[in-house]
Amino acid sequence: MKLAYWMYAGPAHIGTLRIASSFKNVHAIMHAPLGDDYFNVMRSMLERERNFTPVTTSVVDRNVLARGSQEKVVDNITRKDAEEHPDLIVLTPTCTSSILQEDLQNFVERAQIESKGDVMLADVNHYRFNELQAADRTLNQIAQFYIEKARKRGELPTAKTEKPSVNIIGTSTMGFHNQHDCTELKRLMADLGIEVNVVIPEGSTVYDIQKMPRAWFNLVPYRELGLPLAEYLQEQFGTPFVDITPMGVVETARCIRKIQQILNEQGAAVNYEEFINEQTLHVSQAAWFSRSIDCQNLTGKKAVVFGDNTHAAAMTKILAREMGIHVVLAGTYCKYDADWFREQVSEYCDEVLISEDNGEIGDAIARLEPSAIFGTQMERHVGKRLDIPCGVIAAPIHIQNFPIGYKPFMGYEGTNQITDLIYNSFTLGMEDHLLEIFGGHDTKEGITKGISADSDLAWSKDGLAELNKIPGFVRGKVKRNTEKFARERQIEQITAEVLYAAKEAVGA
Amino acid sequence: MTLAETQPQALEFECETGNYHTFCPISCVAWLYQKIEDSFFLVIGTKTCGYFLQNAMGVMIFAEPRYAMAELEEGDISAQLNDYEELKRLCTQIKRDRNPSVIVWIGTCTTEIIKTDLEGLAPRLEAEIGIPIVVARANGLDYAFTQGEDTVLAAMAHRCPDKAPVAETEKEERNAISRLINFGRKKEDVAADESEYVKHPPLVLFGSLPDPVVTQLTMELKRQGIKVSGWLPAKRFTELPVLEEGYYVSGINPFLSRTATTLMRRRKCKLIGAPFPIGPDGTRAWIEKICSVFGIEPQGLDEREAQIWAGLEDYVKLIRGKSVFFMGDNLLEISLARFLVRCGMTVPEIGIPYMDKRYQAAELALLEKTCAEMGVPLPRIMEKPDNYNQLQRIYELKPDLVITGMAHANPLEARGINTKWSVEFTFAQIHGFTNARDVLELVTRPLRRNNSLKDLGWDKLVREEAKL
């Protein structure tokens, strides 16, 4: 057992469901007890999703446990197949139902007999893999299934597209700024004259998968999702892939140069140097910011970076290389891929931390006292307690990571967004510092906000005690309304009863 | 059976045993740890449980946490590790770091399936580390959402002292409510206060409510001369109410049937089965029922109720004649539906995860009576509904408002159907006369919002999909 207060990555079934519900016309059946189906809530609330999340729980309760769940699971799969005609139904257990040791593969085979669409069991060990690993596996499993299916039917394309083209692998629902990154990458590809063949899994159907071999190369922007699939496609069809995350001016250029090399090896004659130069020097504001006087003031400031592999590594490089900020610690919670992270960031930071324990990171931040943190919501919270500003750069996702406006982290617009994030994080810190020097411009807050300090009304002790139970942000309003109520009725002492009578009268 | 024939049409109960969504019962941790200030809640479960608390319940550990996960790992599941030793290690650490007055172990689906004997382990460990350990099995195999609180309170009922303390000092220590009401007064005044009460057997109320609501309901009964001897749960574990044989108890929430049973069978208390104090009508019926048990003639209740209704009129006129559909989530559905029918709404369907017809008998009777008096059809009560089927019924019935779990709210709104999150009624202060307006504040909000947007023509925000 592990005493846990916080998790950086979710359980395996969340990863599986993220992939399944990213595809169009794919439905997932969760074989799970009541309450394990909060994925639907997260997706609906966080992504502000308009459509019903295509995930149905086949509820496991005491009766199902006693009778065995095969019938119920099979019924639910065939029922969904008839109701919504999905191309594919993915069955997944959760941590809980996976220990029932049922032959779920057999359930799937039974259900397949009566279903028009395909039925598949997501093959993940729920105690060994987390959300990120499970997502990667499920994506790979689904893609391979449809490549094989097309191969058997002789439907695999034999030729590449006429013009250079790319598959973008790894954009998924509930990913950190994934939607905006995807839009930015599509724009970037358009600028480079590259057709986007398939974006997977978000927004594509399972039958788009068989078109993937037509692309000239695969782009895997996120370290956490899609690499095994890109490797599989390379092995099967010889399609090369680019796994350089285009985050920050330097890495975006490196990614584009790699694409250029790959295209030219396949007979294209592209030269992106001028494009890179123009974007870097004149379009993106990030490179200019690095040379500006604002950035000069950031020189040598200390920062701690923590997040998933993709974002933590990219941020570390941006801070150290492009801003001259001193990264005292770079860390990741992707323990399963720690070697890669170390190799990426070692030369850009003093210390590397690989941990899933938020306490350990919190302690490190307290010890290092950086001027700013770039981390997850957890580090933002740690920062609040220690009075250190924090920019959020990585999942676990939060409603704030689904802004209405356009905020990509990748590509050239991404470089602008990141620059803003960095600068704003530090300036908040600087502002605090200046306020301290000049004594601040806010007056100290009283118990209640009001112009006149004294009131002619007396509050009894129980009245005051009740007033103090009311949350601070409405207390002033309640106090004013109650006093108005008391004044109108010539009540001289406000007791708890008067307080509640006033609430009933005015609906305060 | 002439009696049955003369009765109006009876409530219809159905059970779809469908695939429905509610929150996991371990969510009760989110409000109980705040209510019981000296407690620590340890949820013994998997990553799935932990991620739920972190995400669905929001800020799991922000600020000083008084709840945590005992995350089961592969070694625990395959029984390679000793449960007792593992729990001892964790609880010792909790004692060292937080030193709570009680540790509440929340059992989950996983501890049920691997058959962890939490009830067997707790007394041993309690004796060894010297902190009371209360075990509640708030698992999703047996319970839904708010019933988690029921499992915790039922377990705590065993820990209430069974004798009223004799010493005066201790008495003050125990009775937090009377101390609050008598705050800062001299003893003579308190003695004088005693005369404000009618002599009646002790009454203990059960159900977790925010402190202001506890005060309000306590004062409401005091107006009738009824003294509340204590609340389960109290603000502190060390202040649990005394429960002697023959004490009267009454629940303030509809999802506490297990606690009620425990109090009756194990503590030999007498249950006052009343409608729940939600809405002015329910609050009045609740007070009346308690008064009648103690042989008290209620004073001024008519005026009090009328006065509250008068204050609600601006909201009531927004919903009068409109219909509301409950998809079913928190077991507050019957009480809310009854109040909304009294406000003039019609209710085609009440979905509910679990329907205890005995514990909710008085509430169901009041619902029937209310429908008859308001001249509206009786709702269909659908236990363990199937959400997919419900959506088809919603499309057909086109209700003016759907009270639903969070997973369905945005998609329904996008299809031009007004919704309110059921979970808000779980967390808002909705009990008693004073808070009746808050219920309607929630119910009318979507309608008021739409009134302000009505000229924009943005009713449906999904494309009509071509049917395959």
Tab-separated table of N, CA and C in Angstrom, chain A residues 1-7 9-11 13-14 25 33-38 40-42 44-45 48-52 56-62 65 72 76 79-80 83-84 94-96 99-100 125 127-128 131 358 377-378 381 385 396-397 461-462 466 469 496-497 500 503-504 507, chain B residues 19-22 24 42 46-48 50-52 54-55 60-65 67-71 73-74 76-77 86 89 93 109-110 112-114 140-142 144 180 183 211-212 215-216 219 304 308 386 388-389 391 395 406-408 410-411 415 421 434-435 437-438 461-462:
chain	number	residue	atom	x	y	z
A	1	MET	N	0.844	-1.201	0.000
A	1	MET	CA	0.000	0.000	0.000
A	1	MET	C	0.868	1.235	0.000
A	2	LYS	N	0.310	2.262	-0.581
A	2	LYS	CA	1.061	3.500	-0.681
A	2	LYS	C	0.160	4.622	-0.179
A	3	LEU	N	0.661	5.437	0.714
A	3	LEU	CA	-0.106	6.587	1.171
A	3	LEU	C	-0.010	7.656	0.086
A	4	ALA	N	-1.129	7.958	-0.530
A	4	ALA	CA	-1.078	8.865	-1.684
A	4	ALA	C	-2.046	10.021	-1.511
A	5	TYR	N	-1.560	11.192	-1.816
A	5	TYR	CA	-2.402	12.377	-1.734
A	5	TYR	C	-2.727	12.945	-3.104
A	6	TRP	N	-1.978	12.550	-4.102
A	6	TRP	CA	-2.099	13.195	-5.402
A	6	TRP	C	-1.526	12.287	-6.465
A	7	MET	N	-2.095	12.298	-7.642
A	7	MET	CA	-1.583	11.480	-8.730
A	7	MET	C	-1.306	12.361	-9.938
A	9	ALA	N	-0.536	11.035	-12.988
A	9	ALA	CA	-1.180	10.385	-14.132
A	9	ALA	C	-2.316	9.531	-13.605
A	10	GLY	N	-3.384	9.432	-14.368
A	10	GLY	CA	-4.560	8.682	-13.937
A	10	GLY	C	-4.373	7.187	-14.080
A	11	PRO	N	-5.408	6.446	-13.733
A	11	PRO	CA	-5.368	4.999	-13.881
A	11	PRO	C	-5.459	4.592	-15.355
A	13	HIS	N	-7.457	2.806	-17.204
A	13	HIS	CA	-8.673	2.844	-18.038
A	13	HIS	C	-8.942	4.251	-18.573
A	14	ILE	N	-8.457	5.263	-17.868
A	14	ILE	CA	-8.634	6.635	-18.358
A	14	ILE	C	-7.882	6.799	-19.681
A	25	ASN	N	-17.127	7.808	-33.962
A	25	ASN	CA	-17.922	6.591	-34.114
A	25	ASN	C	-17.284	5.337	-33.515
A	33	PRO	N	-17.813	-0.987	-11.487
A	33	PRO	CA	-18.844	-0.663	-10.497
A	33	PRO	C	-19.336	0.773	-10.648
A	34	LEU	N	-20.467	1.051	-10.036
A	34	LEU	CA	-21.051	2.388	-10.058
A	34	LEU	C	-20.025	3.402	-9.537
A	35	GLY	N	-19.894	4.501	-10.248
A	35	GLY	CA	-18.999	5.546	-9.763
A	35	GLY	C	-17.624	5.512	-10.412
A	36	ASP	N	-17.250	4.373	-11.026
A	36	ASP	CA	-15.960	4.332	-11.717
A	36	ASP	C	-16.027	5.061	-13.063
A	37	ASP	N	-17.236	5.505	-13.432
A	37	ASP	CA	-17.402	6.073	-14.771
A	37	ASP	C	-17.265	7.591	-14.801
A	38	TYR	N	-16.436	8.138	-13.916
A	38	TYR	CA	-16.293	9.587	-13.887
A	38	TYR	C	-15.552	10.142	-15.090
A	40	ASN	N	-16.658	10.180	-18.005
A	40	ASN	CA	-17.691	10.935	-18.727
A	40	ASN	C	-17.854	12.334	-18.150
A	41	VAL	N	-17.795	12.423	-16.841
A	41	VAL	CA	-17.926	13.731	-16.194
A	41	VAL	C	-16.736	14.609	-16.551
A	42	MET	N	-15.541	14.033	-16.460
A	42	MET	CA	-14.334	14.819	-16.745
A	42	MET	C	-14.369	15.359	-18.170
A	44	SER	N	-16.940	15.693	-20.245
A	44	SER	CA	-18.040	16.618	-20.488
A	44	SER	C	-17.771	17.968	-19.843
A	45	MET	N	-17.222	17.968	-18.641
A	45	MET	CA	-17.035	19.215	-17.919
A	45	MET	C	-15.768	19.941	-18.344
A	48	ARG	N	-15.815	20.816	-22.008
A	48	ARG	CA	-17.068	21.495	-22.333
A	48	ARG	C	-17.673	20.848	-23.586
A	49	GLU	N	-17.659	19.525	-23.593
A	49	GLU	CA	-18.029	18.758	-24.775
A	49	GLU	C	-19.538	18.807	-25.015
A	50	ARG	N	-19.917	19.049	-26.248
A	50	ARG	CA	-21.344	19.159	-26.571
A	50	ARG	C	-22.006	17.817	-26.761
A	51	ASN	N	-21.228	16.836	-27.187
A	51	ASN	CA	-21.829	15.533	-27.447
A	51	ASN	C	-21.685	14.621	-26.239
A	52	PHE	N	-22.575	13.664	-26.170
A	52	PHE	CA	-22.491	12.689	-25.096
A	52	PHE	C	-21.200	11.908	-25.269
A	56	THR	N	-20.159	3.877	-22.170
A	56	THR	CA	-21.270	3.376	-21.353
A	56	THR	C	-20.719	2.419	-20.318
A	57	THR	N	-21.196	2.544	-19.106
A	57	THR	CA	-20.761	1.619	-18.067
A	57	THR	C	-21.723	0.451	-17.997
A	58	SER	N	-21.160	-0.715	-18.052
A	58	SER	CA	-21.935	-1.910	-17.753
A	58	SER	C	-21.742	-2.126	-16.253
A	59	VAL	N	-22.745	-1.739	-15.469
A	59	VAL	CA	-22.546	-1.616	-14.027
A	59	VAL	C	-22.369	-2.975	-13.349
A	60	VAL	N	-21.298	-3.086	-12.591
A	60	VAL	CA	-21.053	-4.285	-11.785
A	60	VAL	C	-21.593	-4.016	-10.385
A	61	ASP	N	-22.598	-4.739	-9.966
A	61	ASP	CA	-23.048	-4.587	-8.587
A	61	ASP	C	-23.048	-5.961	-7.924
A	62	ARG	N	-23.590	-6.014	-6.726
A	62	ARG	CA	-23.557	-7.251	-5.952
A	62	ARG	C	-24.213	-8.401	-6.731
A	65	LEU	N	-22.000	-9.604	-9.502
A	65	LEU	CA	-20.887	-10.376	-8.946
A	65	LEU	C	-21.324	-11.804	-8.651
A	72	LYS	N	-24.261	-9.846	-18.900
A	72	LYS	CA	-24.537	-8.412	-18.869
A	72	LYS	C	-23.596	-7.661	-19.812
A	76	ASN	N	-24.729	-5.666	-23.131
A	76	ASN	CA	-24.488	-4.230	-23.280
A	76	ASN	C	-23.717	-3.906	-24.552
A	79	ARG	N	-26.184	-4.445	-27.450
A	79	ARG	CA	-27.201	-3.401	-27.397
A	79	ARG	C	-26.655	-2.091	-27.972
A	80	LYS	N	-25.456	-1.731	-27.554
A	80	LYS	CA	-24.866	-0.485	-28.053
A	80	LYS	C	-24.608	-0.573	-29.552
A	83	GLU	N	-27.900	0.103	-31.091
A	83	GLU	CA	-28.408	1.462	-30.862
A	83	GLU	C	-27.676	2.507	-31.685
A	84	GLU	N	-26.348	2.433	-31.693
A	84	GLU	CA	-25.583	3.540	-32.275
A	84	GLU	C	-24.721	3.156	-33.478
A	94	THR	N	-11.812	-1.734	-15.170
A	94	THR	CA	-11.063	-0.737	-14.397
A	94	THR	C	-10.191	-1.504	-13.415
A	95	CYS	N	-9.440	-0.772	-12.597
A	95	CYS	CA	-8.590	-1.430	-11.597
A	95	CYS	C	-9.400	-2.459	-10.828
A	96	THR	N	-10.638	-2.084	-10.501
A	96	THR	CA	-11.464	-2.935	-9.656
A	96	THR	C	-11.901	-4.196	-10.374
A	99	ILE	N	-9.540	-7.249	-11.330
A	99	ILE	CA	-9.106	-8.307	-10.409
A	99	ILE	C	-10.129	-9.424	-10.276
A	100	LEU	N	-11.243	-9.299	-10.991
A	100	LEU	CA	-12.224	-10.393	-10.951
A	100	LEU	C	-11.738	-11.594	-11.753
A	125	ASN	N	-2.587	-4.018	-18.544
A	125	ASN	CA	-2.555	-4.429	-17.139
A	125	ASN	C	-2.792	-3.202	-16.265
A	127	TYR	N	-2.690	-2.672	-13.146
A	127	TYR	CA	-1.851	-2.399	-11.972
A	127	TYR	C	-0.409	-2.071	-12.351
A	128	ARG	N	-0.059	-2.304	-13.624
A	128	ARG	CA	1.326	-2.013	-14.007
A	128	ARG	C	1.451	-0.752	-14.836
A	131	GLU	N	-2.204	5.890	-16.930
A	131	GLU	CA	-3.000	6.481	-18.007
A	131	GLU	C	-2.203	6.653	-19.299
A	358	ASN	N	4.400	13.905	-5.047
A	358	ASN	CA	4.308	15.365	-5.057
A	358	ASN	C	5.025	15.982	-3.864
A	377	GLN	N	-0.650	21.585	-11.962
A	377	GLN	CA	-1.522	22.239	-10.988
A	377	GLN	C	-1.004	22.037	-9.567
A	378	MET	N	-0.386	20.906	-9.327
A	378	MET	CA	0.131	20.614	-7.982
A	378	MET	C	1.235	21.587	-7.598
A	381	HIS	N	0.044	24.910	-6.810
A	381	HIS	CA	-0.442	24.998	-5.437
A	381	HIS	C	0.712	25.139	-4.444
A	385	ARG	N	1.588	28.301	-1.747
A	385	ARG	CA	1.901	28.213	-0.319
A	385	ARG	C	3.242	28.833	-0.003
A	396	PRO	N	-1.530	16.847	-14.893
A	396	PRO	CA	-2.955	16.552	-15.015
A	396	PRO	C	-3.781	17.781	-15.410
A	397	ILE	N	-4.705	17.519	-16.309
A	397	ILE	CA	-5.469	18.615	-16.868
A	397	ILE	C	-6.462	19.186	-15.875
A	461	LYS	N	-23.131	37.971	20.649
A	461	LYS	CA	-22.015	37.052	20.406
A	461	LYS	C	-22.427	35.902	19.489
A	462	ASP	N	-23.645	35.378	19.701
A	462	ASP	CA	-24.048	34.268	18.838
A	462	ASP	C	-24.288	34.754	17.404
A	466	GLU	N	-22.288	33.317	14.172
A	466	GLU	CA	-22.916	32.827	12.945
A	466	GLU	C	-22.399	33.586	11.732
A	469	LYS	N	-19.288	32.325	10.374
A	469	LYS	CA	-19.323	31.040	9.678
A	469	LYS	C	-19.602	31.220	8.189
A	496	ALA	N	-28.343	35.567	16.270
A	496	ALA	CA	-28.341	34.580	15.180
A	496	ALA	C	-29.732	34.494	14.555
A	497	GLU	N	-30.755	34.594	15.407
A	497	GLU	CA	-32.122	34.513	14.891
A	497	GLU	C	-32.430	35.658	13.946
A	500	TYR	N	-30.807	35.071	10.548
A	500	TYR	CA	-31.498	34.152	9.659
A	500	TYR	C	-32.861	34.678	9.232
A	503	LYS	N	-32.180	36.705	6.351
A	503	LYS	CA	-31.902	35.898	5.166
A	503	LYS	C	-33.212	35.444	4.517
A	504	GLU	N	-34.154	35.027	5.389
A	504	GLU	CA	-35.446	34.597	4.863
A	504	GLU	C	-36.178	35.750	4.182
A	507	GLY	N	-33.584	36.968	1.149
A	507	GLY	CA	-32.908	35.965	0.325
A	507	GLY	C	-31.439	36.261	0.157
B	19	ASN	N	-27.916	0.997	-17.035
B	19	ASN	CA	-26.576	1.553	-16.920
B	19	ASN	C	-26.718	3.028	-16.629
B	20	TYR	N	-26.450	3.398	-15.402
B	20	TYR	CA	-26.636	4.795	-15.052
B	20	TYR	C	-25.377	5.326	-14.399
B	21	HIS	N	-25.331	6.636	-14.365
B	21	HIS	CA	-24.147	7.275	-13.820
B	21	HIS	C	-24.482	8.007	-12.531
B	22	THR	N	-23.732	7.759	-11.488
B	22	THR	CA	-23.725	8.679	-10.345
B	22	THR	C	-22.284	8.696	-9.857
B	24	CYS	N	-19.277	8.045	-7.200
B	24	CYS	CA	-18.933	6.949	-6.307
B	24	CYS	C	-19.247	7.360	-4.858
B	42	LEU	N	-9.229	7.779	5.464
B	42	LEU	CA	-8.284	7.009	4.659
B	42	LEU	C	-9.077	6.109	3.715
B	46	THR	N	-7.955	1.808	-5.127
B	46	THR	CA	-6.987	1.792	-6.213
B	46	THR	C	-6.756	3.204	-6.764
B	47	LYS	N	-5.909	3.274	-7.772
B	47	LYS	CA	-5.671	4.520	-8.497
B	47	LYS	C	-6.978	5.101	-9.024
B	48	THR	N	-7.905	4.208	-9.426
B	48	THR	CA	-9.185	4.670	-9.966
B	48	THR	C	-9.930	5.504	-8.924
B	50	GLY	N	-8.552	7.043	-6.323
B	50	GLY	CA	-7.776	8.241	-6.022
B	50	GLY	C	-7.964	9.314	-7.075
B	51	TYR	N	-7.960	8.898	-8.324
B	51	TYR	CA	-8.080	9.869	-9.409
B	51	TYR	C	-9.473	10.481	-9.410
B	52	PHE	N	-10.455	9.699	-8.992
B	52	PHE	CA	-11.811	10.232	-8.868
B	52	PHE	C	-11.855	11.350	-7.839
B	54	GLN	N	-9.510	13.133	-6.708
B	54	GLN	CA	-8.685	14.253	-7.145
B	54	GLN	C	-9.392	15.096	-8.206
B	55	ASN	N	-10.067	14.431	-9.157
B	55	ASN	CA	-10.624	15.162	-10.289
B	55	ASN	C	-12.074	15.555	-10.114
B	60	MET	N	-8.162	17.770	-4.057
B	60	MET	CA	-8.010	16.693	-3.086
B	60	MET	C	-7.184	17.103	-1.893
B	61	ILE	N	-6.044	17.642	-2.113
B	61	ILE	CA	-5.165	17.807	-0.972
B	61	ILE	C	-4.701	19.226	-0.836
B	62	PHE	N	-5.396	20.138	-1.523
B	62	PHE	CA	-4.951	21.493	-1.404
B	62	PHE	C	-5.133	21.932	0.036
B	63	ALA	N	-4.207	22.668	0.551
B	63	ALA	CA	-4.118	23.021	1.967
B	63	ALA	C	-3.869	21.751	2.776
B	64	GLU	N	-4.006	21.842	4.074
B	64	GLU	CA	-3.697	20.711	4.932
B	64	GLU	C	-4.687	19.588	4.683
B	65	PRO	N	-4.258	18.484	4.152
B	65	PRO	CA	-5.213	17.436	3.834
B	65	PRO	C	-5.585	16.634	5.071
B	67	TYR	N	-7.598	13.941	4.268
B	67	TYR	CA	-7.917	12.641	3.718
B	67	TYR	C	-6.873	12.211	2.713
B	68	ALA	N	-6.730	10.917	2.572
B	68	ALA	CA	-5.689	10.388	1.706
B	68	ALA	C	-6.126	9.030	1.181
B	69	MET	N	-5.371	8.556	0.220
B	69	MET	CA	-5.600	7.223	-0.325
B	69	MET	C	-4.601	6.252	0.288
B	70	ALA	N	-5.074	5.078	0.634
B	70	ALA	CA	-4.162	3.962	0.834
B	70	ALA	C	-4.246	3.212	-0.491
B	71	GLU	N	-3.281	3.489	-1.368
B	71	GLU	CA	-3.390	2.962	-2.729
B	71	GLU	C	-2.941	1.506	-2.776
B	73	GLU	N	-1.604	-1.772	-4.311
B	73	GLU	CA	-0.702	-2.064	-5.420
B	73	GLU	C	-0.761	-3.554	-5.735
B	74	GLU	N	0.010	-3.942	-6.723
B	74	GLU	CA	-0.099	-5.319	-7.183
B	74	GLU	C	0.124	-6.324	-6.046
B	76	ASP	N	-0.574	-6.006	-2.952
B	76	ASP	CA	-1.736	-6.080	-2.065
B	76	ASP	C	-2.835	-6.930	-2.680
B	77	ILE	N	-3.014	-6.752	-3.978
B	77	ILE	CA	-4.084	-7.456	-4.672
B	77	ILE	C	-3.812	-8.954	-4.690
B	86	GLU	N	0.569	-3.448	6.532
B	86	GLU	CA	0.531	-2.313	5.603
B	86	GLU	C	-0.303	-1.172	6.187
B	89	ARG	N	1.397	0.534	9.072
B	89	ARG	CA	2.447	1.453	8.633
B	89	ARG	C	1.831	2.798	8.243
B	93	GLN	N	1.888	6.479	10.351
B	93	GLN	CA	2.387	7.707	9.716
B	93	GLN	C	1.353	8.835	9.829
B	109	CYS	N	-14.803	-0.765	-3.557
B	109	CYS	CA	-15.137	-1.974	-4.322
B	109	CYS	C	-13.990	-2.978	-4.263
B	110	THR	N	-12.775	-2.458	-4.337
B	110	THR	CA	-11.627	-3.360	-4.402
B	110	THR	C	-11.446	-4.129	-3.098
B	112	GLU	N	-13.733	-4.912	-1.159
B	112	GLU	CA	-14.830	-5.889	-1.140
B	112	GLU	C	-14.455	-7.121	-1.951
B	113	ILE	N	-13.918	-6.873	-3.136
B	113	ILE	CA	-13.652	-7.993	-4.033
B	113	ILE	C	-12.511	-8.857	-3.514
B	114	ILE	N	-11.458	-8.206	-2.998
B	114	ILE	CA	-10.357	-9.044	-2.477
B	114	ILE	C	-10.639	-9.451	-1.036
B	140	GLY	N	-19.032	1.045	-4.362
B	140	GLY	CA	-19.983	1.212	-5.462
B	140	GLY	C	-20.699	-0.066	-5.865
B	141	LEU	N	-20.335	-1.186	-5.257
B	141	LEU	CA	-21.049	-2.429	-5.558
B	141	LEU	C	-22.404	-2.433	-4.862
B	142	ASP	N	-22.456	-1.782	-3.697
B	142	ASP	CA	-23.675	-1.808	-2.890
B	142	ASP	C	-24.360	-0.451	-2.779
B	144	ALA	N	-24.754	4.001	-3.784
B	144	ALA	CA	-24.601	5.086	-4.753
B	144	ALA	C	-24.290	6.383	-4.010
B	180	LEU	N	-23.153	26.406	21.910
B	180	LEU	CA	-23.174	27.443	20.889
B	180	LEU	C	-24.338	28.400	21.112
B	183	PHE	N	-23.885	30.535	24.065
B	183	PHE	CA	-22.554	31.118	24.003
B	183	PHE	C	-22.457	32.385	24.842
B	211	ASP	N	-22.631	23.762	9.471
B	211	ASP	CA	-22.949	24.277	10.808
B	211	ASP	C	-24.077	25.306	10.846
B	212	PRO	N	-24.125	26.258	9.922
B	212	PRO	CA	-25.228	27.224	9.995
B	212	PRO	C	-26.598	26.548	9.897
B	215	THR	N	-27.577	24.991	13.169
B	215	THR	CA	-28.107	26.017	14.071
B	215	THR	C	-29.548	26.364	13.697
B	216	GLN	N	-29.792	26.541	12.408
B	216	GLN	CA	-31.136	26.939	11.978
B	216	GLN	C	-32.182	25.894	12.363
B	219	MET	N	-32.754	25.802	16.087
B	219	MET	CA	-33.560	26.949	16.536
B	219	MET	C	-35.030	26.768	16.157
B	304	ARG	N	-45.584	30.856	9.809
B	304	ARG	CA	-44.178	30.727	9.423
B	304	ARG	C	-44.076	30.197	7.979
B	308	ILE	N	-42.734	32.209	4.549
B	308	ILE	CA	-41.645	31.723	3.678
B	308	ILE	C	-42.129	31.641	2.230
B	386	ASP	N	-31.931	3.579	-16.582
B	386	ASP	CA	-30.980	3.421	-17.670
B	386	ASP	C	-30.864	4.771	-18.362
B	388	TYR	N	-29.519	5.870	-21.033
B	388	TYR	CA	-29.781	5.959	-22.468
B	388	TYR	C	-31.291	5.998	-22.719
B	389	ASN	N	-32.015	5.110	-22.047
B	389	ASN	CA	-33.472	5.111	-22.193
B	389	ASN	C	-34.069	6.418	-21.692
B	391	LEU	N	-32.728	9.322	-21.789
B	391	LEU	CA	-32.523	10.372	-22.793
B	391	LEU	C	-33.584	10.291	-23.884
B	395	TYR	N	-36.144	13.306	-24.794
B	395	TYR	CA	-36.375	13.866	-26.131
B	395	TYR	C	-37.875	13.883	-26.440
B	406	MET	N	-23.426	15.408	-13.762
B	406	MET	CA	-22.592	16.319	-14.539
B	406	MET	C	-22.260	15.805	-15.934
B	407	ALA	N	-22.289	14.483	-16.123
B	407	ALA	CA	-21.873	13.938	-17.414
B	407	ALA	C	-22.861	14.291	-18.526
B	408	HIS	N	-24.121	14.531	-18.169
B	408	HIS	CA	-25.128	14.755	-19.200
B	408	HIS	C	-25.516	16.210	-19.383
B	410	ASN	N	-23.904	19.282	-20.116
B	410	ASN	CA	-23.514	20.042	-21.306
B	410	ASN	C	-24.131	19.497	-22.593
B	411	PRO	N	-24.097	18.166	-22.815
B	411	PRO	CA	-24.739	17.660	-24.043
B	411	PRO	C	-26.236	17.979	-24.115
B	415	ARG	N	-28.391	20.627	-26.783
B	415	ARG	CA	-29.566	20.217	-27.553
B	415	ARG	C	-30.809	20.997	-27.161
B	421	TRP	N	-27.353	20.795	-12.423
B	421	TRP	CA	-26.590	19.687	-11.850
B	421	TRP	C	-27.228	19.202	-10.560
B	434	THR	N	-35.319	28.495	6.196
B	434	THR	CA	-34.406	29.568	5.802
B	434	THR	C	-33.806	29.348	4.423
B	435	ASN	N	-33.562	28.074	4.061
B	435	ASN	CA	-32.833	27.814	2.817
B	435	ASN	C	-33.725	27.407	1.644
B	437	ARG	N	-35.338	29.173	-0.247
B	437	ARG	CA	-35.065	30.048	-1.374
B	437	ARG	C	-33.826	29.596	-2.153
B	438	ASP	N	-32.868	29.039	-1.437
B	438	ASP	CA	-31.644	28.578	-2.110
B	438	ASP	C	-31.944	27.428	-3.072
B	461	LEU	N	-27.093	23.892	-30.266
B	461	LEU	CA	-25.721	24.144	-30.684
B	461	LEU	C	-25.019	22.872	-31.137
B	462	VAL	N	-25.805	21.913	-31.609
B	462	VAL	CA	-25.206	20.745	-32.267
B	462	VAL	C	-25.808	20.643	-33.653
